[in-house]
Each structure stands twice: as structure tokens, then as C-alpha cells.
Short mmCIF file of C-alpha atoms in Angstrom, two decimals:
data_model
loop_
_atom_site.label_atom_id
_atom_site.label_comp_id
_atom_site.label_asym_id
_atom_site.label_seq_id
_atom_site.Cartn_x
_atom_site.Cartn_y
_atom_site.Cartn_z
CA MET A 1 -179.39 53.10 -128.69
CA LYS A 2 -176.99 53.22 -126.05
CA LEU A 3 -178.30 53.22 -122.28
CA GLY A 4 -177.19 55.14 -119.51
CA LEU A 5 -178.16 55.59 -115.78
CA GLY A 6 -178.26 58.31 -113.00
CA ILE A 7 -177.38 57.44 -109.94
CA GLY A 8 -179.63 59.26 -107.87
CA ALA A 9 -179.47 59.93 -104.24
CA LEU A 10 -175.83 58.89 -102.97
CA GLY A 11 -176.88 56.89 -99.85
CA ALA A 12 -175.84 56.16 -96.77
CA PRO A 13 -172.03 57.59 -96.09
CA GLY A 14 -169.15 55.23 -97.29
CA GLY A 15 -170.26 55.44 -101.52
CA GLU A 16 -171.65 52.14 -101.16
CA ARG A 17 -174.75 52.39 -102.90
CA VAL A 18 -173.50 54.26 -105.46
CA VAL A 19 -170.89 51.43 -106.42
CA LYS A 20 -173.16 49.21 -106.57
CA VAL A 21 -175.32 50.56 -109.03
CA ALA A 22 -172.76 51.24 -111.17
CA GLN A 23 -171.03 47.89 -111.29
CA GLU A 24 -174.77 46.60 -111.77
CA ALA A 25 -175.20 48.71 -114.91
CA GLU A 26 -171.73 48.01 -116.19
CA SER A 27 -172.71 44.13 -116.26
CA LEU A 28 -175.67 44.45 -117.91
CA GLY A 29 -174.03 46.37 -120.99
CA TYR A 30 -174.50 50.14 -120.17
CA ASP A 31 -172.40 53.50 -121.37
CA THR A 32 -172.38 55.58 -119.22
CA ILE A 33 -173.39 56.28 -115.46
CA TRP A 34 -174.05 60.00 -114.86
CA CYS A 35 -173.95 62.20 -111.60
CA PRO A 36 -176.14 65.44 -111.35
CA GLU A 37 -174.54 68.79 -109.36
CA ILE A 38 -177.23 71.38 -107.81
CA TYR A 39 -176.19 72.99 -104.86
CA GLY A 40 -175.60 69.72 -102.71
CA ALA A 41 -173.15 66.96 -103.79
CA ASP A 42 -170.50 68.15 -106.60
CA CYS A 43 -170.68 66.02 -109.18
CA PHE A 44 -166.20 64.89 -109.81
CA THR A 45 -166.63 63.28 -106.21
CA PRO A 46 -168.80 60.34 -107.04
CA LEU A 47 -167.61 59.96 -110.28
CA THR A 48 -164.21 59.43 -108.97
CA TRP A 49 -165.00 56.74 -106.81
CA ILE A 50 -167.36 54.81 -109.21
CA GLY A 51 -163.96 54.84 -111.45
CA ALA A 52 -161.90 53.39 -108.76
CA HIS A 53 -164.44 50.91 -108.66
CA THR A 54 -165.32 49.93 -112.01
CA GLU A 55 -163.56 49.40 -115.21
CA ARG A 56 -165.53 50.42 -118.51
CA ILE A 57 -168.63 52.26 -117.90
CA ASN A 58 -168.30 55.77 -118.86
CA LEU A 59 -168.63 58.87 -116.27
CA GLY A 60 -170.85 61.19 -117.53
CA THR A 61 -171.23 64.65 -115.14
CA SER A 62 -175.58 65.75 -115.65
CA ILE A 63 -174.75 68.42 -114.96
CA MET A 64 -171.83 70.27 -114.06
CA GLN A 65 -172.95 73.50 -113.54
CA ILE A 66 -170.25 76.01 -115.69
CA SER A 67 -170.33 79.12 -113.05
CA ALA A 68 -168.56 76.72 -109.83
CA ARG A 69 -166.07 76.94 -112.18
CA THR A 70 -163.43 78.64 -113.72
CA PRO A 71 -162.84 76.83 -117.16
CA THR A 72 -159.97 76.06 -116.42
CA SER A 73 -160.24 74.74 -113.05
CA ALA A 74 -162.92 72.48 -114.99
CA ALA A 75 -160.64 71.18 -117.40
CA MET A 76 -158.36 70.65 -114.44
CA GLN A 77 -160.35 68.11 -113.03
CA ALA A 78 -162.00 66.96 -116.15
CA ALA A 79 -158.60 66.21 -117.67
CA THR A 80 -157.75 64.66 -114.18
CA LEU A 81 -160.91 62.12 -114.11
CA ASP A 82 -160.28 61.51 -117.59
CA TYR A 83 -156.55 60.45 -116.89
CA LEU A 84 -157.48 58.39 -113.77
CA SER A 85 -160.09 56.89 -115.62
CA ASN A 86 -158.36 55.81 -118.74
CA GLY A 87 -160.55 58.21 -120.35
CA ARG A 88 -163.61 57.41 -119.55
CA LEU A 89 -165.32 60.93 -118.67
CA ILE A 90 -168.03 62.60 -120.67
CA LEU A 91 -168.28 66.26 -119.24
CA GLY A 92 -171.99 67.19 -119.34
CA ILE A 93 -171.99 71.24 -118.13
CA GLY A 94 -175.17 74.28 -117.97
CA VAL A 95 -175.92 77.25 -116.99
CA SER A 96 -178.39 76.38 -113.94
CA GLY A 97 -180.24 79.25 -113.23
CA PRO A 98 -180.00 82.53 -111.62
CA GLN A 99 -181.26 81.61 -108.27
CA VAL A 100 -178.48 79.05 -108.40
CA VAL A 101 -175.88 80.78 -110.23
CA GLU A 102 -176.44 84.19 -107.91
CA GLY A 103 -177.48 83.14 -104.83
CA TRP A 104 -175.36 80.30 -104.42
CA TYR A 105 -172.58 80.63 -106.61
CA GLY A 106 -172.02 84.43 -106.41
CA GLN A 107 -171.67 84.73 -110.00
CA PRO A 108 -173.43 86.64 -112.46
CA TYR A 109 -176.12 85.26 -114.88
CA PRO A 110 -176.83 87.65 -117.69
CA LYS A 111 -175.71 86.54 -121.28
CA PRO A 112 -175.76 82.79 -120.36
CA LEU A 113 -175.31 81.47 -123.85
CA ALA A 114 -172.98 84.07 -124.82
CA ARG A 115 -170.80 83.19 -121.26
CA THR A 116 -170.94 79.65 -121.95
CA ARG A 117 -169.34 79.95 -125.63
CA GLU A 118 -166.55 81.44 -123.93
CA TRP A 119 -166.30 78.93 -121.31
CA ILE A 120 -166.13 76.22 -124.35
CA GLN A 121 -163.34 77.88 -126.13
CA ILE A 122 -161.25 78.04 -122.67
CA PHE A 123 -161.87 74.49 -122.43
CA ARG A 124 -161.30 73.08 -125.32
CA LYS A 125 -157.57 75.22 -125.39
CA VAL A 126 -156.63 74.34 -122.39
CA VAL A 127 -157.53 70.51 -122.75
CA ALA A 128 -155.76 70.93 -126.26
CA ARG A 129 -152.26 72.13 -124.94
CA ASP A 130 -151.57 73.51 -127.86
CA GLY A 131 -149.47 76.29 -125.94
CA PRO A 132 -150.08 78.85 -122.84
CA VAL A 133 -154.24 80.04 -122.40
CA ALA A 134 -154.87 83.93 -123.25
CA PHE A 135 -158.33 84.45 -124.10
CA ASP A 136 -159.64 87.99 -124.26
CA GLY A 137 -163.17 87.70 -123.80
CA GLU A 138 -166.67 89.66 -122.75
CA HIS A 139 -166.73 87.15 -119.50
CA TYR A 140 -163.24 85.51 -119.29
CA LYS A 141 -160.04 86.89 -119.48
CA LEU A 142 -156.82 84.90 -119.27
CA PRO A 143 -154.48 86.54 -117.51
CA LEU A 144 -156.64 89.02 -115.68
CA PRO A 145 -155.89 92.44 -116.48
CA GLY A 146 -155.39 94.85 -113.83
CA GLY A 147 -154.33 93.11 -110.50
CA THR A 148 -150.39 92.93 -109.68
CA GLY A 149 -150.11 92.85 -113.26
CA LEU A 150 -147.94 89.42 -112.92
CA GLY A 151 -150.17 87.04 -114.51
CA LYS A 152 -149.19 84.89 -117.75
CA PRO A 153 -150.37 82.57 -119.97
CA LEU A 154 -149.89 79.34 -118.91
CA LYS A 155 -150.27 75.73 -120.20
CA LEU A 156 -151.72 72.96 -118.46
CA ILE A 157 -148.82 70.50 -117.46
CA LEU A 158 -150.92 67.23 -116.89
CA HIS A 159 -150.92 65.34 -120.50
CA PRO A 160 -154.45 64.69 -120.76
CA ALA A 161 -155.45 61.06 -121.52
CA ARG A 162 -157.20 62.35 -124.24
CA GLU A 163 -156.95 65.52 -126.50
CA HIS A 164 -159.93 65.62 -126.79
CA ILE A 165 -162.77 65.26 -123.86
CA PRO A 166 -166.43 65.00 -125.21
CA LEU A 167 -168.24 68.08 -123.96
CA TYR A 168 -171.98 67.48 -124.06
CA LEU A 169 -174.57 70.47 -123.26
CA GLY A 170 -177.55 70.49 -120.77
CA ALA A 171 -180.26 72.62 -122.36
CA GLU A 172 -184.00 73.37 -122.77
CA GLY A 173 -184.01 76.10 -124.89
CA PRO A 174 -183.59 76.29 -128.67
CA LYS A 175 -181.25 78.34 -129.10
CA ASN A 176 -179.29 76.79 -125.89
CA VAL A 177 -179.69 73.42 -128.08
CA LEU A 178 -178.42 75.09 -131.09
CA LEU A 179 -175.55 76.38 -129.46
CA GLY A 180 -174.45 72.41 -127.93
CA VAL A 181 -174.71 71.39 -131.81
CA GLU A 182 -172.14 73.94 -133.39
CA ASN A 183 -169.52 73.35 -130.33
CA CYS A 184 -170.75 70.56 -128.56
CA ASP A 185 -169.93 66.48 -128.90
CA GLY A 186 -173.86 66.11 -127.17
CA TRP A 187 -177.08 67.77 -125.65
CA ILE A 188 -178.57 66.02 -122.50
CA PRO A 189 -182.39 67.00 -122.47
CA MET A 190 -184.57 67.37 -120.06
CA PHE A 191 -188.73 66.90 -120.07
CA LEU A 192 -187.96 65.81 -123.99
CA SER A 193 -191.24 64.41 -126.28
CA PRO A 194 -189.91 61.75 -128.77
CA TYR A 195 -193.16 62.87 -130.43
CA ARG A 196 -192.21 66.76 -130.87
CA MET A 197 -189.01 67.27 -130.45
CA MET A 198 -188.24 67.20 -134.35
CA ASP A 199 -190.38 70.72 -134.56
CA GLN A 200 -189.37 72.06 -131.59
CA TYR A 201 -185.90 71.89 -132.60
CA LYS A 202 -186.02 71.53 -135.98
CA GLU A 203 -183.08 74.13 -136.98
CA ALA A 204 -180.63 72.42 -134.51
CA MET A 205 -181.76 68.54 -135.29
CA SER A 206 -180.99 69.97 -138.93
CA ARG A 207 -177.46 70.94 -138.30
CA ARG A 208 -176.24 68.27 -135.80
CA ALA A 209 -173.47 66.65 -137.07
CA PRO A 210 -172.76 62.75 -137.85
CA GLY A 211 -171.97 61.42 -134.33
CA PHE A 212 -173.40 64.14 -131.97
CA GLU A 213 -175.51 62.46 -129.20
CA ILE A 214 -178.49 62.66 -127.64
CA ALA A 215 -178.29 61.87 -124.34
CA ALA A 216 -182.22 62.21 -122.85
CA SER A 217 -183.15 61.71 -119.41
CA VAL A 218 -185.99 59.24 -119.29
CA PRO A 219 -187.95 58.06 -116.23
CA VAL A 220 -188.71 54.33 -116.49
CA ILE A 221 -191.23 53.22 -113.69
CA ILE A 222 -192.53 49.46 -114.64
CA ASP A 223 -195.95 49.64 -112.92
CA ASP A 224 -199.36 47.71 -113.79
CA ASP A 225 -201.14 51.08 -112.34
CA VAL A 226 -200.21 53.58 -115.46
CA ASP A 227 -201.91 56.34 -113.11
CA ARG A 228 -200.30 55.49 -110.12
CA ALA A 229 -196.36 55.54 -112.08
CA LEU A 230 -197.63 58.73 -114.07
CA MET A 231 -198.36 60.72 -110.54
CA GLN A 232 -194.61 59.95 -109.66
CA ILE A 233 -193.66 61.68 -112.83
CA LYS A 234 -196.56 64.74 -112.70
CA GLN A 235 -194.60 65.34 -109.02
CA ASN A 236 -191.25 65.65 -110.67
CA VAL A 237 -192.94 67.69 -113.58
CA GLY A 238 -195.24 69.60 -111.19
CA PHE A 239 -192.01 70.73 -109.26
CA TYR A 240 -189.79 71.94 -111.71
CA VAL A 241 -192.86 74.02 -113.56
CA GLY A 242 -193.77 75.60 -110.46
CA GLY A 243 -191.02 75.61 -108.11
CA MET A 244 -188.04 75.73 -109.62
CA GLY A 245 -186.84 79.34 -110.45
CA ALA A 246 -188.91 82.68 -109.91
CA LYS A 247 -192.10 83.61 -110.98
CA SER A 248 -190.66 85.92 -113.54
CA PHE A 249 -188.28 83.52 -114.91
CA ASN A 250 -188.48 79.45 -114.91
CA VAL A 251 -186.38 78.12 -117.73
CA HIS A 252 -188.19 74.56 -117.09
CA LYS A 253 -191.60 76.58 -117.43
CA ASP A 254 -190.84 78.45 -120.28
CA HIS A 255 -189.60 74.56 -121.49
CA VAL A 256 -193.30 73.02 -121.23
CA SER A 257 -194.92 76.29 -122.43
CA ARG A 258 -193.20 75.93 -125.75
CA MET A 259 -194.48 71.94 -125.76
CA GLY A 260 -197.23 73.54 -126.23
CA PHE A 261 -199.10 73.29 -122.70
CA GLY A 262 -198.44 77.19 -122.00
CA GLU A 263 -201.65 77.76 -120.28
CA VAL A 264 -201.34 74.90 -117.54
CA ALA A 265 -198.17 75.60 -116.97
CA ASP A 266 -199.10 79.11 -115.85
CA ARG A 267 -201.70 77.78 -113.67
CA ILE A 268 -199.07 75.51 -112.02
CA GLN A 269 -196.49 77.87 -111.47
CA ASP A 270 -199.60 80.01 -109.33
CA LEU A 271 -201.14 77.26 -107.56
CA PHE A 272 -197.38 76.19 -106.34
CA LEU A 273 -195.98 79.60 -105.62
CA SER A 274 -198.97 80.25 -103.51
CA GLY A 275 -198.70 77.46 -101.66
CA GLN A 276 -201.00 74.83 -102.82
CA ARG A 277 -198.39 72.37 -104.13
CA ASP A 278 -201.41 69.77 -104.28
CA GLN A 279 -203.29 70.93 -106.34
CA ALA A 280 -200.45 72.36 -108.57
CA ILE A 281 -199.90 68.63 -109.11
CA ALA A 282 -202.50 67.57 -110.02
CA LEU A 283 -203.37 69.90 -113.19
CA VAL A 284 -199.81 68.12 -114.28
CA PRO A 285 -201.59 67.11 -118.08
CA ASP A 286 -201.11 62.62 -118.54
CA GLU A 287 -200.34 63.64 -121.67
CA LEU A 288 -196.92 65.05 -121.36
CA CYS A 289 -196.37 63.27 -118.10
CA ASP A 290 -196.97 60.28 -120.46
CA GLU A 291 -194.56 61.44 -123.54
CA ILE A 292 -191.56 62.36 -121.39
CA SER A 293 -191.23 59.11 -119.61
CA LEU A 294 -191.54 55.01 -120.39
CA VAL A 295 -194.10 54.19 -117.51
CA GLY A 296 -196.50 51.54 -116.90
CA PRO A 297 -196.57 47.23 -117.69
CA LYS A 298 -193.66 46.01 -119.50
CA GLY A 299 -195.48 45.33 -122.55
CA ARG A 300 -196.67 48.64 -122.72
CA ILE A 301 -193.36 50.28 -122.42
CA ARG A 302 -192.00 47.86 -124.97
CA GLU A 303 -194.48 49.53 -127.91
CA ARG A 304 -193.57 53.06 -126.30
CA LEU A 305 -189.78 52.17 -127.38
CA GLU A 306 -190.42 52.45 -130.76
CA ALA A 307 -190.90 56.24 -130.58
CA TRP A 308 -187.76 56.82 -128.77
CA LYS A 309 -185.73 54.49 -131.48
CA GLU A 310 -187.53 56.46 -134.13
CA SER A 311 -186.31 59.60 -132.40
CA PRO A 312 -182.99 60.98 -133.10
CA VAL A 313 -181.95 60.23 -129.02
CA THR A 314 -178.80 58.06 -129.10
CA MET A 315 -178.74 57.08 -125.08
CA ILE A 316 -181.83 56.86 -122.86
CA ASN A 317 -180.37 57.42 -119.09
CA VAL A 318 -183.30 55.49 -117.75
CA GLY A 319 -184.35 57.44 -114.17
CA SER A 320 -184.57 54.66 -112.13
CA GLY A 321 -182.66 52.38 -109.60
CA ASP A 322 -184.58 49.06 -109.48
CA ALA A 323 -182.83 46.06 -110.37
CA GLU A 324 -185.08 44.43 -112.50
CA THR A 325 -186.05 47.76 -114.22
CA LEU A 326 -182.37 47.67 -115.40
CA GLN A 327 -182.41 44.52 -116.43
CA PHE A 328 -185.75 45.43 -118.70
CA MET A 329 -184.50 47.96 -120.03
CA ALA A 330 -181.00 45.86 -120.93
CA GLU A 331 -182.90 43.19 -122.25
CA GLU A 332 -185.09 45.48 -124.19
CA LEU A 333 -182.63 47.44 -126.19
CA LEU A 334 -178.78 46.42 -125.23
#
């Protein structure tokens, strides 16, 4: 089992916090430090900053939104960061949701699976440098038809440090996870339960190739008061199920429903969208929160780690910047 760490908030200007956290994780033997991207800080700049102040720890994007960049632009950024860090990049990608894709990036959201598949194909072509890149897909066309008519296939000038940059897909739905198993090197799940994943993703798990990585985001809270610790998880789940998406479209709510909590997920969303956020959060099931996290006294966390060790998960991305927590998880798993 490997360990990863999400950098969380950037902290004060200057980047001192993220560098300190990354260096601590590296000294403890953590495999990867992950940087998110929503509609605030981008994911590449902090990783470049961290990469310049570390030597071994891998640099992961979690999740780079594919609508934010064309496949060729993303390939240029990925190949550059991988080059400068001596082959330490793991490119985690995802589609986000229509509110961000259409509202923030001004790009169409429909057919996200087909769009992702084409995006991956172009990305692979660019990094491989087998020849000038031409592509005639439903969502991407290179060169662009029309325009001046002067566009021509081009080849990446930079010779990448690696011909194959690891590509992980952030996904929740079974079809999207299967797409990742078939086309990527790893999967970054959210709200994953080691007790349910083999049933929930039966087809994808049966078809994953040897070496396929599963880097699960797992909040870790050391606290003698289990209920108090679970409340922090409930707040996060309640926000995603209730407010991250529209009434008619919320992939996180759909995911929780597939886990067996559909009825309560509907009620959480209704309360959240009506402004009753505290009541919505209070409804989030303790059972759900306990399965997707590691909370409580150290002894309890140690016992519950066994389910993760026995699952197909290959990396736990610790959701904590607390030094004691990072040290404890390193002692238990590394």
C-alpha cells in the first residue's frame, strides 16, 4: 500500500505551507502529493513550485479538468512538468460537472465519456511523438476544419522525459470507471467504500490490468471522540451531495445513491437546496461516513485499515495536513 497526500489549501502567499507539507511527506516516504483544481488555483503551478523544492515525491493532479485545456495544451504542460521534475508527474484528469464546464470554462458538457476517450487518445499521441498529430473525432479535430485552411498537423518539439506519462482518471460512475480501466494507468475514486467497491464496480474491477493503480482519497482524523470526527466527514459529504450540482444533475448524489443511500440522499439534497444546510448535514448517515474515512482513536483506525489493505486500493491519499496523522499513517502502512 502506497501513501499519497492532498496539499489542501495553499496557505499564505509565498507557498511556504505547501512546500513544508510536501517535504514532510517526502521524508516520511509518501509516494505522491496531489494538487486539486476546481475554479481557484490551477493544479500545475503549485506542483511545479513543490517539485522545485523536493527530490523524490511524485507530483499528482487531482483532478485536472479536461475542459480547461485542449488535449495538446495539457500534453505540453504535463510533458514540461514531467521533464523538469525528472519524471515525477502523475496526471489525474476528470470531466468535472456542467456547472463548472459550461459556467466557468464555456465548454459543452454533453457526452463526457466520449469526450474523455478522445481527449486521452490525443494526449497519448502528443506525448509519444510518433509523428505529427492529426485527429478527426466527434469532439476534437486536428487540424481544425475551416478557418484559414492553413492549419497543419504538428509534432511536440520537446522530447519528453518519458514516452508514457501515467494517466489516472477521476471517476465515480461505473461506466466512467470502466473507461478508466480500459484507457488509463489508474483511477482516483471519491467517497470510496472498501466494503462495497467490489460489488459497486464489479465489471471494472474484474477487467483491470496488473499494475493498474487505485489512489483513493480517504479523510483521516485521529480523535478519541468518534462522533465529533464523523461530523467533519458529514459536513463534506453533505456539501457534495446537497450542493455540488443541480437538482436534476449531481454526480456525487448519484454515486451515494448507488452505494445504497438513495432515499436519504434525496432528502439531503432537498434540505440543502432549500437553505436548511445544518439539517441536511445532520441527515448524512454515520455508516456512510465511517466507511469512506478513517476516524477515531489510533487503535480504531488501525483496525479499520485492514479493510483497505484487503481491497484493490493501491494508494491511500490521506486527507489531512496534521503532522501527527501523517506520521501515524506512515508508521502503519510504510
